[in-house]
Amino acid sequence: MAGMTPLGNRLPTCLTCLRRLAQPTSLSPASGILVQARAKSNYTRPYDRGVVVRLLEDVPTFGRKHAVFRTERGRMRNQWYPAGKAEYMTRQRFQELGLAEDDVGERDRTFGVVNEVEEEDEIFDFSQPQAPAPTPTGQSPETAHSLLSMLLPETLTFYRNRITKKTTPKSSEQISQDLPVAQAAEEDDASGLDLYGSVSTTDIVHRIREFLVTDAEGSQITLAPENITITGTEDNKVKALGRWEVDIHIANAPSLPPVRKIIEVLPQ
């Protein structure tokens, strides 16, 4: 028939076929390549609830002997079953032991741990005095002595506010006889200066720790206000402007000589 088009030259009218011809890797006489499109599967793998086992001995954090519960397959296969700690609970074992699925319990995470704590409480005798727990001693006395001598400057400076007093200045006996008093103010009113508060051994310890904290070994040195002695003072406190000698005693090492430094108190 003259009005009909050959079948091989007929264009497809299906929308899916037109899209397939538009792809370069589709099935066409030019490419000769067959591409298989795979749809995404909606199948989800079921959650593995593990395997039901029965303990043949007490297992801490899991349960007592004869306890029935679910556990991971890998733990049972690689650890418990080869060691004889548990057995698989098959249908036959359920029937032999007269158990049902309702008898499957849960893992007891507190088993063994709570018992050990209770046993320790029973054994502990509160009537007897207990030795204090050991505290870290930090560096050895010799190392601490060397680090204090090396890391601390020769002079530790403190600044304090001052007020003018109309009374006579304090006796020079309160100031170290070996060191000169610093010129804290002008000469015409220097006799009327005094401190607000004082510089205590606690303040000195805080200042020393500021220098030691930057060193890994120095930060481990044990130091307390009781290890500080200020020469020339009555109550181990500085209450006037000037320069004072300070002895830093090493803890638990009375045979070692103290590390001697100088503190300088200046007006703020």
Coordinates of C-alpha atoms in Angstrom, one line a residue:
M1 CA 0.0 0.0 0.0
A2 CA 1.4 3.4 -1.1
G3 CA 0.2 5.4 1.9
M4 CA 1.7 3.2 4.6
T5 CA 5.1 3.8 6.2
P6 CA 7.5 0.8 6.6
L7 CA 7.4 -0.7 10.1
G8 CA 11.2 -0.2 10.5
N9 CA 11.0 3.5 10.0
R10 CA 7.9 4.1 12.2
L11 CA 8.7 6.5 15.1
P12 CA 7.6 5.3 18.6
T13 CA 4.8 7.1 20.2
C14 CA 5.4 5.8 23.7
L15 CA 6.9 8.4 26.1
T16 CA 9.1 5.7 27.8
C17 CA 10.5 4.6 24.4
L18 CA 11.3 8.2 23.5
R19 CA 13.2 8.7 26.7
R20 CA 15.1 5.5 26.2
L21 CA 16.1 6.6 22.6
A22 CA 17.3 9.9 24.0
Q23 CA 19.9 8.2 26.3
P24 CA 23.3 7.5 24.7
T25 CA 23.6 4.1 26.2
S26 CA 20.1 2.9 25.5
L27 CA 19.3 0.1 23.2
S28 CA 19.5 1.6 19.7
P29 CA 20.9 0.5 16.4
A30 CA 23.7 3.1 16.7
S31 CA 25.0 2.0 20.1
G32 CA 24.2 -1.6 20.2
I33 CA 24.6 -1.6 24.1
L34 CA 22.0 -3.0 26.4
V35 CA 21.5 -1.3 29.7
Q36 CA 19.5 -2.9 32.4
A37 CA 17.8 -0.5 34.9
R38 CA 17.4 -1.9 38.4
A39 CA 14.7 -0.6 40.6
K40 CA 15.5 0.2 44.3
S41 CA 14.3 -2.6 46.6
N42 CA 12.1 -1.7 49.5
Y43 CA 13.1 -5.0 51.3
T44 CA 14.6 -4.4 54.7
R45 CA 16.6 -6.9 56.5
P46 CA 14.9 -8.1 59.7
Y47 CA 16.5 -7.1 63.0
D48 CA 18.6 -9.9 64.6
R49 CA 17.3 -10.4 68.1
G50 CA 20.2 -12.7 68.9
V51 CA 20.0 -16.3 70.2
V52 CA 18.4 -17.7 73.3
V53 CA 20.9 -19.3 75.7
R54 CA 21.0 -20.8 79.1
L55 CA 24.0 -20.1 81.4
L56 CA 25.8 -23.1 82.8
E57 CA 27.7 -21.0 85.4
D58 CA 27.5 -17.6 87.0
V59 CA 28.6 -14.8 84.6
P60 CA 29.1 -11.3 86.1
T61 CA 26.9 -8.6 84.6
F62 CA 24.8 -11.2 82.7
G63 CA 23.2 -13.5 85.3
R64 CA 23.2 -16.5 87.5
K65 CA 23.6 -20.1 86.6
H66 CA 20.5 -21.5 84.7
A67 CA 19.4 -18.0 83.7
V68 CA 17.7 -18.0 80.2
F69 CA 17.9 -14.9 78.1
R70 CA 18.9 -13.6 74.6
T71 CA 22.4 -12.6 73.8
E72 CA 24.5 -11.8 70.8
R73 CA 25.3 -14.6 68.4
G74 CA 29.0 -13.8 68.2
R75 CA 29.5 -13.8 72.0
M76 CA 27.8 -17.2 72.2
R77 CA 29.6 -18.7 69.2
N78 CA 33.1 -17.4 70.0
Q79 CA 33.2 -17.2 73.8
W80 CA 30.6 -18.9 75.9
Y81 CA 29.9 -22.0 74.0
P82 CA 33.6 -23.1 73.4
A83 CA 34.3 -22.3 77.1
G84 CA 31.2 -24.3 78.3
K85 CA 29.6 -21.3 80.0
A86 CA 26.3 -21.5 78.2
E87 CA 24.2 -23.8 76.0
Y88 CA 21.8 -23.1 73.1
M89 CA 18.2 -23.3 74.0
T90 CA 16.6 -25.2 71.1
R91 CA 13.0 -26.3 71.0
Q92 CA 14.1 -29.7 72.2
R93 CA 15.9 -28.2 75.2
F94 CA 12.8 -26.1 76.1
Q95 CA 10.8 -29.3 76.1
E96 CA 13.4 -31.3 78.1
L97 CA 13.6 -28.5 80.8
G98 CA 9.8 -27.9 80.8
L99 CA 10.2 -24.3 79.9
A100 CA 8.2 -22.0 77.6
E101 CA 9.0 -18.9 75.6
D102 CA 7.6 -16.8 78.5
D103 CA 10.5 -18.1 80.7
V104 CA 13.0 -16.2 78.6
G105 CA 14.3 -13.4 80.8
E106 CA 16.6 -10.4 80.4
R107 CA 20.2 -9.9 81.0
D108 CA 21.1 -8.9 84.6
R109 CA 23.7 -6.1 84.3
T110 CA 24.0 -5.6 88.0
F111 CA 24.7 -9.3 88.8
G112 CA 28.1 -9.7 90.4
V113 CA 29.0 -6.1 90.6
V114 CA 26.5 -5.3 93.4
N115 CA 27.4 -8.4 95.2
E116 CA 31.1 -7.5 95.3
V117 CA 30.2 -4.0 96.7
E118 CA 28.0 -5.6 99.4
E119 CA 30.8 -8.1 100.4
E120 CA 33.3 -5.3 100.7
D121 CA 30.9 -3.3 102.9
E122 CA 30.5 -6.3 105.2
I123 CA 34.2 -6.9 105.5
F124 CA 35.1 -3.3 106.1
D125 CA 35.5 -2.6 109.8
F126 CA 34.6 1.0 110.6
S127 CA 35.7 0.6 114.2
Q128 CA 39.3 0.5 113.3
P129 CA 41.1 3.7 112.3
Q130 CA 42.0 3.6 108.6
A131 CA 45.2 5.1 107.3
P132 CA 44.6 8.1 105.0
A133 CA 44.8 7.5 101.3
P134 CA 48.2 8.2 99.9
T135 CA 48.5 11.6 98.2
P136 CA 50.9 12.3 95.3
T137 CA 54.2 13.6 96.6
G138 CA 55.1 15.3 93.4
Q139 CA 58.8 15.6 92.6
S140 CA 61.5 14.2 94.9
P141 CA 62.9 16.7 97.5
E142 CA 66.2 17.1 95.7
T143 CA 64.5 17.7 92.3
A144 CA 62.1 20.2 94.0
H145 CA 65.0 22.1 95.5
S146 CA 66.7 22.4 92.2
L147 CA 63.6 23.4 90.3
L148 CA 62.7 26.1 92.9
S149 CA 66.2 27.6 92.7
M150 CA 66.1 27.6 88.9
L151 CA 62.5 28.6 88.0
L152 CA 62.0 31.3 90.6
P153 CA 63.5 34.8 90.2
E154 CA 65.7 36.2 92.9
T155 CA 63.1 38.8 93.8
L156 CA 59.3 38.4 94.0
T157 CA 57.5 41.8 93.8
F158 CA 54.3 42.6 95.6
Y159 CA 52.2 45.8 95.3
R160 CA 50.0 47.1 98.1
N161 CA 47.9 50.2 98.7
R162 CA 49.0 52.5 101.4
I163 CA 47.6 55.2 103.7
T164 CA 49.2 58.0 105.6
K165 CA 49.4 57.6 109.4
K166 CA 50.2 60.4 111.8
T167 CA 51.8 58.0 114.2
T168 CA 55.5 57.4 114.3
P169 CA 56.8 54.8 111.8
K170 CA 57.3 51.2 112.9
S171 CA 60.6 50.2 114.4
S172 CA 63.3 49.1 112.1
E173 CA 63.5 45.9 114.1
Q174 CA 60.6 44.6 112.0
I175 CA 62.6 44.9 108.8
S176 CA 65.4 42.5 107.9
Q177 CA 68.7 43.9 109.1
D178 CA 70.5 42.4 106.2
L179 CA 68.6 44.2 103.4
P180 CA 67.9 47.9 102.9
V181 CA 64.4 49.3 102.9
A182 CA 63.1 50.2 99.5
Q183 CA 62.2 53.9 98.9
A184 CA 58.4 53.5 98.6
A185 CA 57.5 57.2 98.5
E186 CA 58.9 60.6 98.6
E187 CA 61.3 61.4 101.4
D188 CA 59.2 64.2 102.9
D189 CA 56.3 61.9 103.8
A190 CA 57.9 58.4 103.8
S191 CA 57.6 58.2 107.6
G192 CA 53.8 58.4 107.3
L193 CA 53.3 55.4 104.9
D194 CA 51.8 52.1 105.9
L195 CA 50.1 49.1 104.1
Y196 CA 46.5 48.2 103.6
G197 CA 46.5 44.6 104.9
S198 CA 49.7 42.6 104.6
V199 CA 51.7 40.1 102.5
S200 CA 51.2 36.6 104.0
T201 CA 52.8 33.3 103.3
T202 CA 49.6 32.3 101.4
D203 CA 50.2 35.2 99.0
I204 CA 53.8 34.1 98.5
V205 CA 52.8 30.5 97.7
H206 CA 50.3 31.8 95.1
R207 CA 53.0 33.9 93.5
I208 CA 55.5 31.0 93.5
R209 CA 52.9 28.8 91.8
E210 CA 52.4 31.3 89.1
F211 CA 56.1 30.7 88.1
L212 CA 55.9 26.9 88.5
V213 CA 52.7 26.3 86.6
T214 CA 54.4 27.0 83.3
D215 CA 56.8 24.1 83.8
A216 CA 55.7 20.5 83.6
E217 CA 58.0 19.3 86.4
G218 CA 57.7 22.4 88.5
S219 CA 53.9 22.2 88.6
Q220 CA 54.2 18.9 90.5
I221 CA 56.0 20.4 93.4
T222 CA 54.1 20.2 96.7
L223 CA 54.1 23.6 98.4
A224 CA 52.1 25.0 101.3
P225 CA 52.1 28.2 103.4
E226 CA 53.7 26.2 106.2
N227 CA 56.8 25.8 104.1
I228 CA 57.4 29.6 103.9
T229 CA 59.3 31.5 106.5
I230 CA 59.7 35.3 106.3
T231 CA 62.8 36.5 108.3
G232 CA 62.5 39.5 110.5
T233 CA 58.7 39.2 111.2
E234 CA 56.8 38.3 114.3
D235 CA 53.8 36.5 112.8
N236 CA 55.3 35.5 109.5
K237 CA 53.6 38.5 107.7
V238 CA 55.0 41.5 106.0
K239 CA 53.2 44.7 107.1
A240 CA 55.6 47.4 105.8
L241 CA 57.2 48.4 102.6
G242 CA 60.6 47.1 101.9
R243 CA 62.7 44.0 101.0
W244 CA 62.4 40.8 103.0
E245 CA 64.3 37.5 102.9
V246 CA 62.1 34.4 102.5
D247 CA 63.1 30.8 103.1
I248 CA 61.2 28.2 101.1
H249 CA 61.5 24.8 102.9
I250 CA 61.1 21.6 100.9
A251 CA 58.3 19.5 102.2
N252 CA 59.3 16.2 104.0
A253 CA 63.0 17.1 103.6
P254 CA 64.2 18.8 106.8
S255 CA 67.8 17.9 106.0
L256 CA 67.8 20.0 102.8
P257 CA 68.7 23.7 103.2
P258 CA 65.8 26.1 102.3
V259 CA 65.7 27.9 99.0
R260 CA 66.2 31.6 99.9
K261 CA 64.6 34.3 97.8
I262 CA 63.7 38.0 98.4
I263 CA 60.2 39.6 98.3
E264 CA 59.9 43.3 97.6
V265 CA 56.8 45.2 98.7
L266 CA 56.2 48.4 96.8
P267 CA 53.3 50.9 96.9
Q268 CA 50.6 50.6 94.3

